Amino acid sequence: MMVSLRTRARHVRCRPVLPSSLCSCYSSEERWDGLGHVTPVIVMSQTDGQIRAQLVEQQKCLEQQTEMRVQLLQDLQDFFRKKSEIETEYSRNLEKLAERFMAKTRSTKDHQQYKKDQNLFSPVNCWYLLLNQVRRESKDHATLSDVYLNNVILRFMQISEDSTRLLKKSKDIAFQLQEDLMKVLNELYTVMKTYHMYHAETLSAEAKLREAERQEERTPPPSEPAAPPPRTTATDPALPARSRR
């Protein structure tokens, strides 16, 4: 009986014990019980709160990033809209400048000479080349203003709308995933509570087993009864006569 109890006790105690480096990762309320297990109720309740707080923090960060992105896109739209206005105004001023000096030149005799000698490199020809260059530059700035207004700004508006739409979709997906995660965690919490209950029963059984071992060690083994004396005729008259002979 002593051997069987000790063998069972040795079999029950053979459980992995985690190193002290892992035990130090837990707070004073989450110490290991000596058999490689930590109280699951405490761990699960704290983990549930930490996960919820982390998910909320991630959602806030996503909203802040989207707000910053939308604000930046709005600033870019305002910048290019203002630049488009400046380019348009600059184009008009260049056109007015070229037109004023072109009208002034047409009223002179040099204009007729320019028509005759367009291929000659004269000061008059250089002057007309400069005015024509100003006109082309005016058209280029007008085109650039149109690109800013009808292409760049519209693209920034589309990106801003896409960012807002993606934020809404991401929040919906995150909410659904959070609900699924909380559901799984609740199921895990229930399973671990059941495990904790059985684990407590196991610890109680081990304590009773150790107490039984100690009681058995303290109890002395019973002494063997003495062998009865051999039966003789003197002691047993009931023996048959043949055995007497």
C-alpha positions as semicolon CSV with decimal commas, in nm:
position;residue;x (nm);y (nm);z (nm)
1;M;0,000;0,000;0,000
2;M;0,289;0,235;0,082
3;V;0,452;0,169;-0,256
4;S;0,130;0,225;-0,450
5;L;0,059;0,555;-0,277
6;R;0,408;0,687;-0,340
7;T;0,396;0,578;-0,704
8;R;0,066;0,759;-0,755
9;A;0,198;1,069;-0,584
10;R;0,507;1,070;-0,803
11;H;0,290;1,032;-1,113
12;V;0,064;1,320;-1,011
13;R;0,354;1,555;-0,933
14;C;0,524;1,504;-1,271
15;R;0,411;1,833;-1,431
16;P;0,620;2,094;-1,612
17;V;0,727;2,391;-1,401
18;L;0,794;2,708;-1,600
19;P;1,121;2,893;-1,543
20;S;1,138;3,189;-1,309
21;S;1,199;3,427;-1,603
22;L;0,845;3,359;-1,726
23;C;0,697;3,382;-1,378
24;S;0,845;3,728;-1,335
25;C;0,635;3,853;-1,630
26;Y;0,322;3,839;-1,413
27;S;0,209;4,072;-1,141
28;S;0,184;3,980;-0,775
29;E;-0,178;3,873;-0,826
30;E;-0,084;3,637;-1,110
31;R;0,184;3,419;-0,949
32;W;0,221;3,063;-1,067
33;D;0,082;2,797;-0,836
34;G;0,403;2,589;-0,839
35;L;0,273;2,339;-1,095
36;G;0,318;2,552;-1,403
37;H;-0,022;2,723;-1,404
38;V;-0,143;3,074;-1,334
39;T;-0,489;3,160;-1,208
40;P;-0,690;3,179;-1,535
41;V;-0,970;3,400;-1,403
42;I;-0,730;3,684;-1,323
43;V;-0,535;3,646;-1,645
44;M;-0,840;3,634;-1,870
45;S;-1,011;3,934;-1,708
46;Q;-0,698;4,145;-1,738
47;T;-0,630;4,026;-2,095
48;D;-0,986;4,107;-2,201
49;G;-0,954;4,464;-2,075
50;Q;-0,613;4,509;-2,232
51;I;-0,734;4,386;-2,571
52;R;-1,037;4,615;-2,564
53;A;-0,821;4,914;-2,471
54;Q;-0,572;4,830;-2,746
55;L;-0,846;4,796;-3,009
56;V;-0,997;5,130;-2,907
57;E;-0,653;5,293;-2,920
58;Q;-0,587;5,151;-3,267
59;Q;-0,922;5,281;-3,390
60;K;-0,844;5,627;-3,251
61;C;-0,503;5,623;-3,424
62;L;-0,668;5,527;-3,753
63;E;-0,918;5,811;-3,720
64;Q;-0,643;6,060;-3,636
65;Q;-0,432;5,950;-3,933
66;T;-0,730;5,980;-4,166
67;E;-0,815;6,325;-4,031
68;M;-0,455;6,439;-4,081
69;R;-0,454;6,297;-4,435
70;V;-0,784;6,464;-4,525
71;Q;-0,665;6,793;-4,378
72;L;-0,340;6,772;-4,574
73;L;-0,532;6,700;-4,894
74;Q;-0,757;6,997;-4,823
75;D;-0,452;7,221;-4,776
76;L;-0,309;7,094;-5,105
77;Q;-0,636;7,172;-5,280
78;D;-0,636;7,525;-5,141
79;F;-0,271;7,569;-5,238
80;F;-0,316;7,460;-5,599
81;R;-0,644;7,650;-5,630
82;K;-0,465;7,967;-5,523
83;K;-0,174;7,885;-5,751
84;S;-0,416;7,833;-6,039
85;E;-0,559;8,178;-5,976
86;I;-0,210;8,327;-5,971
87;E;-0,116;8,147;-6,293
88;T;-0,436;8,271;-6,459
89;E;-0,372;8,627;-6,347
90;Y;-0,010;8,604;-6,456
91;S;-0,116;8,472;-6,798
92;R;-0,359;8,760;-6,845
93;N;-0,098;9,017;-6,746
94;L;0,154;8,869;-6,990
95;E;-0,106;8,872;-7,265
96;K;-0,191;9,236;-7,190
97;L;0,177;9,327;-7,187
98;A;0,245;9,161;-7,521
99;E;-0,070;9,302;-7,678
100;R;0,005;9,659;-7,566
101;F;0,356;9,665;-7,710
102;M;0,244;9,475;-8,019
103;A;-0,025;9,738;-8,090
104;K;0,229;10,014;-8,035
105;T;0,472;9,854;-8,278
106;R;0,211;9,801;-8,552
107;S;0,163;10,176;-8,583
108;T;0,526;10,236;-8,676
109;K;0,706;10,208;-9,008
110;D;0,923;9,929;-8,870
111;H;0,623;9,699;-8,877
112;Q;0,609;9,714;-9,258
113;Q;0,984;9,652;-9,271
114;Y;0,939;9,351;-9,044
115;K;0,690;9,195;-9,287
116;K;0,940;9,228;-9,570
117;D;1,251;9,115;-9,383
118;Q;1,125;8,849;-9,138
119;N;1,428;8,628;-9,199
120;L;1,681;8,897;-9,112
121;F;1,828;8,926;-8,760
122;S;1,744;9,289;-8,705
123;P;1,648;9,463;-8,377
124;V;1,288;9,482;-8,496
125;N;1,277;9,109;-8,562
126;C;1,425;9,040;-8,216
127;W;1,160;9,262;-8,064
128;Y;0,880;9,069;-8,236
129;L;1,037;8,740;-8,132
130;L;1,037;8,859;-7,772
131;L;0,672;8,963;-7,787
132;N;0,573;8,631;-7,944
133;Q;0,765;8,449;-7,672
134;V;0,569;8,641;-7,409
135;R;0,245;8,537;-7,577
136;R;0,347;8,171;-7,577
137;E;0,447;8,199;-7,213
138;S;0,106;8,348;-7,139
139;K;-0,063;8,051;-7,304
140;D;0,160;7,808;-7,111
141;H;0,062;7,963;-6,779
142;A;-0,304;7,952;-6,878
143;T;-0,268;7,582;-6,960
144;L;-0,089;7,519;-6,630
145;S;-0,368;7,695;-6,444
146;D;-0,623;7,475;-6,617
147;V;-0,426;7,160;-6,523
148;Y;-0,416;7,267;-6,159
149;L;-0,785;7,343;-6,151
150;N;-0,928;7,052;-6,351
151;N;-0,678;6,772;-6,287
152;V;-0,467;6,813;-5,975
153;I;-0,738;6,955;-5,748
154;L;-0,996;6,703;-5,867
155;R;-0,753;6,420;-5,800
156;F;-0,692;6,544;-5,447
157;M;-1,067;6,561;-5,393
158;Q;-1,104;6,199;-5,507
159;I;-0,825;6,085;-5,275
160;S;-0,987;6,268;-4,984
161;E;-1,324;6,106;-5,053
162;D;-1,158;5,764;-5,087
163;S;-0,979;5,813;-4,754
164;T;-1,304;5,898;-4,578
165;R;-1,483;5,604;-4,737
166;L;-1,199;5,366;-4,646
167;L;-1,206;5,490;-4,288
168;K;-1,576;5,412;-4,259
169;K;-1,528;5,069;-4,413
170;S;-1,227;4,997;-4,191
171;K;-1,425;5,094;-3,881
172;D;-1,707;4,859;-3,980
173;I;-1,464;4,573;-4,041
174;A;-1,276;4,646;-3,719
175;F;-1,601;4,651;-3,522
176;Q;-1,705;4,315;-3,666
177;L;-1,364;4,161;-3,598
178;Q;-1,369;4,302;-3,246
179;E;-1,706;4,142;-3,182
180;D;-1,580;3,807;-3,315
181;L;-1,265;3,834;-3,105
182;M;-1,460;3,914;-2,790
183;K;-1,687;3,618;-2,859
184;V;-1,389;3,384;-2,889
185;L;-1,234;3,530;-2,576
186;N;-1,555;3,477;-2,382
187;E;-1,563;3,115;-2,494
188;L;-1,200;3,077;-2,392
189;Y;-1,280;3,241;-2,060
190;T;-1,555;2,985;-1,995
191;V;-1,326;2,696;-2,087
192;M;-1,051;2,825;-1,861
193;K;-1,294;2,865;-1,571
194;T;-1,388;2,500;-1,614
195;Y;-1,022;2,408;-1,629
196;H;-0,954;2,611;-1,315
197;M;-1,230;2,427;-1,131
198;Y;-1,088;2,088;-1,225
199;H;-0,739;2,210;-1,147
200;A;-0,850;2,312;-0,797
201;E;-1,002;1,967;-0,749
202;T;-0,673;1,814;-0,861
203;L;-0,478;2,020;-0,609
204;S;-0,720;1,916;-0,336
205;A;-0,680;1,550;-0,431
206;E;-0,302;1,584;-0,425
207;A;-0,315;1,739;-0,078
208;K;-0,532;1,453;0,048
209;L;-0,294;1,204;-0,110
210;R;0,008;1,358;0,061
211;E;-0,178;1,360;0,393
212;A;-0,261;0,993;0,349
213;E;0,106;0,921;0,279
214;R;0,211;1,098;0,597
215;Q;-0,049;0,913;0,803
216;E;0,064;0,582;0,655
217;E;0,428;0,656;0,733
218;R;0,342;0,737;1,096
219;T;0,141;0,415;1,147
220;P;0,374;0,121;1,245
221;P;0,331;-0,199;1,044
222;P;0,127;-0,470;1,226
223;S;0,333;-0,753;1,390
224;E;0,296;-1,103;1,245
225;P;0,097;-1,350;1,470
226;A;0,298;-1,633;1,639
227;A;0,273;-1,980;1,484
228;P;0,047;-2,221;1,681
229;P;0,225;-2,510;1,865
230;P;0,213;-2,855;1,704
231;R;-0,082;-3,073;1,799
232;T;-0,007;-3,375;2,018
233;T;-0,211;-3,637;2,197
234;A;-0,137;-3,473;2,520
235;T;-0,278;-3,148;2,407
236;D;-0,547;-3,279;2,176
237;P;-0,732;-3,594;2,294
238;A;-0,938;-3,589;1,980
239;L;-0,658;-3,730;1,769
240;P;-0,731;-4,080;1,635
241;A;-0,573;-4,386;1,798
242;R;-0,371;-4,468;1,488
243;S;-0,192;-4,139;1,514
244;R;-0,118;-4,231;1,880
245;R;0,047;-4,550;1,777
